Amino acid sequence: MTAEVTLLRHADVLVLGGGPAGAWAAIAAAEAGADVVLADKGYCGTSGSAAAGGNNLWYLPPDPALREAAMDAREAIAGRLTERRWMERVIEETYHQIGRLAGWGYPFPVDEGGVERRGSLQGPEYMRRMRRKAHRSGVRILDHHPALELLATPDGTAVGAAGIRRQDGGGRWEVRAGAVVLATGGCAFLSGAFGLDVDTGDGHLMAAELGAELSGMEFSNAYALSPAYGAHTKGLMMQFASYYDEAGRPLELGDMGTARQAVARLLADGRQVLARLDQAPPGLREAMRRSQPNYFLPLDKAGIDPFTQAYPVRLVMEGTVRGTGGLRVVGEDCATTVPGLYAAGDVATRELITGSVSGGGSHNGAWAISSGTWAGAAAAAFATRGEGRARSRPAGRAGLRPHGPATGAAAEVVRAVQDEVLPLDRNYFRTAAGLRRSLTSLDRLWTDVAAHLSGEGRGALRARQAAAMVAHGRWMYRAALARAESRGMHQRLDRPEADPRLARRIHVGGLDEVWTAPEEPKEAVA
Amino acid sequence: MIEIVSQERCIGCDRCVEVCPTSVFDTGPGGIPVIARVQDCQTCFMCEAYCPVDALFVAPQAEPVEPGSPLRDEAYVTAAGLLGGYRKKIGWGRGRTPGALRAVGPDLPRPTPAPPRKEHR
């Protein structure tokens, strides 16, 4: 990367990513007295899955019985990978912070019984308020400043980041800081799912270049239903769906849990599946429209009434956004294994609260709020200790500083990764043989990327994103190979049952050489 | 994907250039935004939500629509009330009630546990 530095800032805490996790982190750090810069790839307020999609929240009033029941329900499906203590903390923190959001003026609705409903947030409204609050807290926001690499001291402490100013001529920006919060989201491999194209796993790659470890990367194959022509992966309304084949015959697919897998099987086999929300009680339909306009708007525009007309669906890959894998956190403050580097939101593993099943649509939203708040406060405290003010070096490699002649084309790399990770018959339905085949391709691709891929201006971001996706794909499939069983969203056709010896998390890491290691089992796993 | 920037309605404020999370627009001649990188559009409708004069139309398709499609025809889209549709739905803009205030929808269903698997020993 050769661009001249055209913007240099100093801060106590640098937050990368301006979705909910980044915004909560920036606010928490500022409230702890830190001078904060938040840099977003796009625009803080519209960037990320929450702004586009909205959030239901794991929101529970302080009623012990209610909270116990909610934790029990999640543990029953989460594959024994959760930790009760983390669930309790997230529920409590989310409840507290949502109370503050109400105080900042978020217009929570009141139901017919006069009760304010705080368990769901509309994305644009939520993130517009979060931006305003961050701004009023003194956070300096840099929009359209994608980060490409971390800055690190010789001993490997994260002390800032650098990237490009994509709407200002593509010059280089650098922020030197006392600590860094990564809130860059998960990775959806540019599948097109609405709101998720900013989520290309850039933060995971930057962290791994400083030796950060990941966990749960086998739980990275979340797919969600959208209209076949579009990319609007809204799940909530599908609870009212009936499914039909191409001839309009009803498909008997069982309840919601089994229906998803049956739909995936049919689509993987090249069949057409149509959905119609005919199970929605007529009296509820107007309320459904009001609660999630972004489910209905794309259908309205296409001239489809989903209550009366069946529309073809497809499954769109949402990777580790709706999946659960990500950077391993090693403390209650969301510290990563890299000093000075904290992880918040979807870039971090969410196994602690949702295990092997998707946290999309409630748990992930609560996690963003909680982990953001903890990471922001911890980063502020770390920065005050002043360990990170030493000399620093830029740490980016693959896609940024190739070690051979620059010849690669990012678009080709992206297509090659997508060929391995998007198809249902490779990633939703996994086999050891298929995973090995994909890994052979992805490993070769990585060697190539590390040697040759780079770009200038906006092209630098595209190259870096492509490199991040290759890395993500390799961690995902290496972990999937190590988990020689089926558990939660990770379904292995060749190992259809759960293996009790694998009721533990699997760590993964490395770039040129990818490694996996099962976590030591806890005493007395239930 | 983004299909229409209404030359008639656009006031050249360039809010869409600023808020588009994937930076699809560039500022064009006279401050009117141009669709510079349509393939980066992720059909999230955020530009529609932020446009203060309802000058934008994002078609629901994840790929550009056919050249003859009515969803490329500003007159059709305007007559159908689709310009700026998302902003209206979420209740943004002068004199409107925020949509969030009326968003009492169905609850999440209780997740169904996966069919019990025998754990072999």
JSON list of C-alpha atoms in Angstrom, two decimals, chain A residues 42-43 45-47 51-52 56 73 77 80 106-111 117 122 124-125 128 144 166-167 193-198 229-230 232 236 239-240 255-257 284 287-288 290-291 293-294 297-298 300-302 361-362 458 462 491 496-498 500, chain B residues 15 17-26 37 39-46 48-50 57-63 71 82 85-86 89-92 98-115 117-121:
[
{"chain": "A", "resi": 42, "resn": "GLY", "atom": "CA", "xyz": [-19.72, 3.03, 5.02]},
{"chain": "A", "resi": 43, "resn": "TYR", "atom": "CA", "xyz": [-21.87, 5.42, 7.02]},
{"chain": "A", "resi": 45, "resn": "GLY", "atom": "CA", "xyz": [-26.26, 4.92, 10.81]},
{"chain": "A", "resi": 46, "resn": "THR", "atom": "CA", "xyz": [-26.87, 2.84, 7.69]},
{"chain": "A", "resi": 47, "resn": "SER", "atom": "CA", "xyz": [-23.98, 0.38, 7.78]},
{"chain": "A", "resi": 51, "resn": "ALA", "atom": "CA", "xyz": [-29.57, -0.75, 10.19]},
{"chain": "A", "resi": 52, "resn": "ALA", "atom": "CA", "xyz": [-30.91, -2.45, 7.09]},
{"chain": "A", "resi": 56, "resn": "ASN", "atom": "CA", "xyz": [-35.48, -8.32, 17.69]},
{"chain": "A", "resi": 73, "resn": "ALA", "atom": "CA", "xyz": [-34.88, -22.65, 26.19]},
{"chain": "A", "resi": 77, "resn": "ILE", "atom": "CA", "xyz": [-31.01, -26.13, 21.42]},
{"chain": "A", "resi": 80, "resn": "ARG", "atom": "CA", "xyz": [-23.94, -27.42, 25.18]},
{"chain": "A", "resi": 106, "resn": "TYR", "atom": "CA", "xyz": [-36.14, 5.92, 20.82]},
{"chain": "A", "resi": 107, "resn": "PRO", "atom": "CA", "xyz": [-39.88, 5.77, 20.06]},
{"chain": "A", "resi": 108, "resn": "PHE", "atom": "CA", "xyz": [-40.79, 2.39, 21.48]},
{"chain": "A", "resi": 109, "resn": "PRO", "atom": "CA", "xyz": [-44.34, 1.36, 20.59]},
{"chain": "A", "resi": 110, "resn": "VAL", "atom": "CA", "xyz": [-47.10, 0.83, 23.13]},
{"chain": "A", "resi": 111, "resn": "ASP", "atom": "CA", "xyz": [-49.35, -2.17, 22.63]},
{"chain": "A", "resi": 117, "resn": "ARG", "atom": "CA", "xyz": [-42.77, -2.96, 23.87]},
{"chain": "A", "resi": 122, "resn": "GLN", "atom": "CA", "xyz": [-36.51, -0.79, 13.64]},
{"chain": "A", "resi": 124, "resn": "PRO", "atom": "CA", "xyz": [-33.00, 2.90, 10.46]},
{"chain": "A", "resi": 125, "resn": "GLU", "atom": "CA", "xyz": [-34.54, 4.53, 13.55]},
{"chain": "A", "resi": 128, "resn": "ARG", "atom": "CA", "xyz": [-29.99, 7.06, 13.48]},
{"chain": "A", "resi": 144, "resn": "HIS", "atom": "CA", "xyz": [-16.43, 5.99, 4.38]},
{"chain": "A", "resi": 166, "resn": "ARG", "atom": "CA", "xyz": [-12.72, 6.21, -0.22]},
{"chain": "A", "resi": 167, "resn": "GLN", "atom": "CA", "xyz": [-14.72, 9.35, -0.89]},
{"chain": "A", "resi": 193, "resn": "ALA", "atom": "CA", "xyz": [-28.07, -10.38, 1.48]},
{"chain": "A", "resi": 194, "resn": "PHE", "atom": "CA", "xyz": [-29.38, -6.89, 2.17]},
{"chain": "A", "resi": 195, "resn": "GLY", "atom": "CA", "xyz": [-27.23, -4.91, 4.55]},
{"chain": "A", "resi": 196, "resn": "LEU", "atom": "CA", "xyz": [-24.54, -7.57, 4.66]},
{"chain": "A", "resi": 197, "resn": "ASP", "atom": "CA", "xyz": [-22.26, -6.63, 1.78]},
{"chain": "A", "resi": 198, "resn": "VAL", "atom": "CA", "xyz": [-20.25, -4.48, 4.19]},
{"chain": "A", "resi": 229, "resn": "TYR", "atom": "CA", "xyz": [-35.55, -12.36, -7.15]},
{"chain": "A", "resi": 230, "resn": "GLY", "atom": "CA", "xyz": [-34.22, -10.41, -4.20]},
{"chain": "A", "resi": 232, "resn": "HIS", "atom": "CA", "xyz": [-34.43, -9.59, 1.71]},
{"chain": "A", "resi": 236, "resn": "LEU", "atom": "CA", "xyz": [-39.72, -13.40, 11.52]},
{"chain": "A", "resi": 239, "resn": "GLN", "atom": "CA", "xyz": [-43.33, -18.41, 10.95]},
{"chain": "A", "resi": 240, "resn": "PHE", "atom": "CA", "xyz": [-46.63, -17.89, 9.13]},
{"chain": "A", "resi": 255, "resn": "ASP", "atom": "CA", "xyz": [-42.77, -27.30, 11.93]},
{"chain": "A", "resi": 256, "resn": "MET", "atom": "CA", "xyz": [-40.43, -24.33, 11.53]},
{"chain": "A", "resi": 257, "resn": "GLY", "atom": "CA", "xyz": [-37.37, -26.21, 12.75]},
{"chain": "A", "resi": 284, "resn": "LEU", "atom": "CA", "xyz": [-52.69, -9.63, 12.57]},
{"chain": "A", "resi": 287, "resn": "ALA", "atom": "CA", "xyz": [-49.77, -5.11, 12.45]},
{"chain": "A", "resi": 288, "resn": "MET", "atom": "CA", "xyz": [-47.28, -7.35, 10.64]},
{"chain": "A", "resi": 290, "resn": "ARG", "atom": "CA", "xyz": [-46.35, -1.98, 10.40]},
{"chain": "A", "resi": 291, "resn": "SER", "atom": "CA", "xyz": [-43.83, -3.90, 12.45]},
{"chain": "A", "resi": 293, "resn": "PRO", "atom": "CA", "xyz": [-42.05, -2.64, 6.58]},
{"chain": "A", "resi": 294, "resn": "ASN", "atom": "CA", "xyz": [-38.81, -3.89, 5.07]},
{"chain": "A", "resi": 297, "resn": "LEU", "atom": "CA", "xyz": [-41.81, -3.25, 0.86]},
{"chain": "A", "resi": 298, "resn": "PRO", "atom": "CA", "xyz": [-39.82, -5.41, -1.60]},
{"chain": "A", "resi": 300, "resn": "ASP", "atom": "CA", "xyz": [-45.15, -4.58, -2.60]},
{"chain": "A", "resi": 301, "resn": "LYS", "atom": "CA", "xyz": [-42.76, -3.16, -5.15]},
{"chain": "A", "resi": 302, "resn": "ALA", "atom": "CA", "xyz": [-42.74, -6.46, -7.00]},
{"chain": "A", "resi": 361, "resn": "GLY", "atom": "CA", "xyz": [-33.02, -12.15, 15.21]},
{"chain": "A", "resi": 362, "resn": "SER", "atom": "CA", "xyz": [-32.57, -11.68, 18.96]},
{"chain": "A", "resi": 458, "resn": "ARG", "atom": "CA", "xyz": [-11.12, 1.70, -3.86]},
{"chain": "A", "resi": 462, "resn": "ARG", "atom": "CA", "xyz": [-11.75, -4.76, -2.75]},
{"chain": "A", "resi": 491, "resn": "GLN", "atom": "CA", "xyz": [-24.69, -30.52, 9.61]},
{"chain": "A", "resi": 496, "resn": "PRO", "atom": "CA", "xyz": [-25.35, -37.14, 11.15]},
{"chain": "A", "resi": 497, "resn": "GLU", "atom": "CA", "xyz": [-25.25, -37.55, 14.92]},
{"chain": "A", "resi": 498, "resn": "ALA", "atom": "CA", "xyz": [-23.82, -35.53, 17.77]},
{"chain": "A", "resi": 500, "resn": "PRO", "atom": "CA", "xyz": [-20.72, -36.14, 23.23]},
{"chain": "B", "resi": 15, "resn": "ARG", "atom": "CA", "xyz": [-27.31, 12.97, 1.21]},
{"chain": "B", "resi": 17, "resn": "VAL", "atom": "CA", "xyz": [-23.78, 9.92, -1.58]},
{"chain": "B", "resi": 18, "resn": "GLU", "atom": "CA", "xyz": [-23.07, 10.27, 2.11]},
{"chain": "B", "resi": 19, "resn": "VAL", "atom": "CA", "xyz": [-25.39, 7.64, 3.59]},
{"chain": "B", "resi": 20, "resn": "CYS", "atom": "CA", "xyz": [-25.13, 4.77, 1.08]},
{"chain": "B", "resi": 21, "resn": "PRO", "atom": "CA", "xyz": [-23.21, 2.15, 3.07]},
{"chain": "B", "resi": 22, "resn": "THR", "atom": "CA", "xyz": [-21.62, 0.68, -0.03]},
{"chain": "B", "resi": 23, "resn": "SER", "atom": "CA", "xyz": [-20.89, 4.02, -1.71]},
{"chain": "B", "resi": 24, "resn": "VAL", "atom": "CA", "xyz": [-22.85, 3.43, -4.89]},
{"chain": "B", "resi": 25, "resn": "PHE", "atom": "CA", "xyz": [-23.28, 7.14, -5.78]},
{"chain": "B", "resi": 26, "resn": "ASP", "atom": "CA", "xyz": [-20.84, 9.81, -6.85]},
{"chain": "B", "resi": 37, "resn": "ARG", "atom": "CA", "xyz": [-21.21, 1.56, -8.95]},
{"chain": "B", "resi": 39, "resn": "GLN", "atom": "CA", "xyz": [-23.11, -3.62, -8.77]},
{"chain": "B", "resi": 40, "resn": "ASP", "atom": "CA", "xyz": [-22.25, -2.58, -5.21]},
{"chain": "B", "resi": 41, "resn": "CYS", "atom": "CA", "xyz": [-25.92, -1.83, -4.44]},
{"chain": "B", "resi": 42, "resn": "GLN", "atom": "CA", "xyz": [-27.24, -4.26, -1.83]},
{"chain": "B", "resi": 43, "resn": "THR", "atom": "CA", "xyz": [-30.89, -3.24, -2.19]},
{"chain": "B", "resi": 44, "resn": "CYS", "atom": "CA", "xyz": [-31.09, -2.09, 1.44]},
{"chain": "B", "resi": 45, "resn": "PHE", "atom": "CA", "xyz": [-33.34, 0.95, 0.69]},
{"chain": "B", "resi": 46, "resn": "MET", "atom": "CA", "xyz": [-31.37, 3.17, 3.07]},
{"chain": "B", "resi": 48, "resn": "GLU", "atom": "CA", "xyz": [-34.71, 6.00, -0.06]},
{"chain": "B", "resi": 49, "resn": "ALA", "atom": "CA", "xyz": [-35.10, 6.42, 3.69]},
{"chain": "B", "resi": 50, "resn": "TYR", "atom": "CA", "xyz": [-32.71, 9.37, 3.84]},
{"chain": "B", "resi": 57, "resn": "PHE", "atom": "CA", "xyz": [-36.29, 4.38, -6.31]},
{"chain": "B", "resi": 58, "resn": "VAL", "atom": "CA", "xyz": [-34.67, 1.09, -5.39]},
{"chain": "B", "resi": 59, "resn": "ALA", "atom": "CA", "xyz": [-36.23, -1.88, -7.19]},
{"chain": "B", "resi": 60, "resn": "PRO", "atom": "CA", "xyz": [-36.62, -5.00, -5.06]},
{"chain": "B", "resi": 61, "resn": "GLN", "atom": "CA", "xyz": [-34.56, -7.17, -7.41]},
{"chain": "B", "resi": 62, "resn": "ALA", "atom": "CA", "xyz": [-31.00, -8.06, -6.40]},
{"chain": "B", "resi": 63, "resn": "GLU", "atom": "CA", "xyz": [-29.93, -7.56, -10.04]},
{"chain": "B", "resi": 71, "resn": "LEU", "atom": "CA", "xyz": [-39.55, -0.33, -12.50]},
{"chain": "B", "resi": 82, "resn": "LEU", "atom": "CA", "xyz": [-43.24, 4.08, -5.16]},
{"chain": "B", "resi": 85, "resn": "GLY", "atom": "CA", "xyz": [-41.54, 4.37, -0.56]},
{"chain": "B", "resi": 86, "resn": "TYR", "atom": "CA", "xyz": [-39.36, 3.25, 2.31]},
{"chain": "B", "resi": 89, "resn": "LYS", "atom": "CA", "xyz": [-43.22, 3.28, 5.47]},
{"chain": "B", "resi": 90, "resn": "ILE", "atom": "CA", "xyz": [-40.86, 4.05, 8.34]},
{"chain": "B", "resi": 91, "resn": "GLY", "atom": "CA", "xyz": [-42.61, 7.34, 8.96]},
{"chain": "B", "resi": 92, "resn": "TRP", "atom": "CA", "xyz": [-39.72, 9.67, 8.31]},
{"chain": "B", "resi": 98, "resn": "PRO", "atom": "CA", "xyz": [-42.21, 7.43, 13.24]},
{"chain": "B", "resi": 99, "resn": "GLY", "atom": "CA", "xyz": [-43.04, 3.91, 12.12]},
{"chain": "B", "resi": 100, "resn": "ALA", "atom": "CA", "xyz": [-41.18, 2.52, 15.12]},
{"chain": "B", "resi": 101, "resn": "LEU", "atom": "CA", "xyz": [-43.90, 3.97, 17.35]},
{"chain": "B", "resi": 102, "resn": "ARG", "atom": "CA", "xyz": [-46.51, 1.73, 15.70]},
{"chain": "B", "resi": 103, "resn": "ALA", "atom": "CA", "xyz": [-44.38, -1.37, 15.31]},
{"chain": "B", "resi": 104, "resn": "VAL", "atom": "CA", "xyz": [-46.22, -3.84, 17.51]},
{"chain": "B", "resi": 105, "resn": "GLY", "atom": "CA", "xyz": [-45.90, -7.02, 15.53]},
{"chain": "B", "resi": 106, "resn": "PRO", "atom": "CA", "xyz": [-45.92, -10.73, 16.19]},
{"chain": "B", "resi": 107, "resn": "ASP", "atom": "CA", "xyz": [-43.46, -12.09, 18.70]},
{"chain": "B", "resi": 108, "resn": "LEU", "atom": "CA", "xyz": [-40.70, -14.43, 17.77]},
{"chain": "B", "resi": 109, "resn": "PRO", "atom": "CA", "xyz": [-41.91, -17.99, 17.93]},
{"chain": "B", "resi": 110, "resn": "ARG", "atom": "CA", "xyz": [-40.29, -20.07, 20.62]},
{"chain": "B", "resi": 111, "resn": "PRO", "atom": "CA", "xyz": [-37.49, -21.92, 18.83]},
{"chain": "B", "resi": 112, "resn": "THR", "atom": "CA", "xyz": [-38.17, -25.57, 18.23]},
{"chain": "B", "resi": 113, "resn": "PRO", "atom": "CA", "xyz": [-35.43, -27.83, 19.48]},
{"chain": "B", "resi": 114, "resn": "ALA", "atom": "CA", "xyz": [-33.77, -29.88, 16.75]},
{"chain": "B", "resi": 115, "resn": "PRO", "atom": "CA", "xyz": [-35.13, -33.42, 16.64]},
{"chain": "B", "resi": 117, "resn": "ARG", "atom": "CA", "xyz": [-30.28, -36.99, 18.33]},
{"chain": "B", "resi": 118, "resn": "LYS", "atom": "CA", "xyz": [-28.98, -40.06, 20.00]},
{"chain": "B", "resi": 119, "resn": "GLU", "atom": "CA", "xyz": [-25.55, -39.24, 21.30]},
{"chain": "B", "resi": 120, "resn": "HIS", "atom": "CA", "xyz": [-23.54, -42.40, 20.86]},
{"chain": "B", "resi": 121, "resn": "ARG", "atom": "CA", "xyz": [-21.12, -43.42, 23.54]}
]
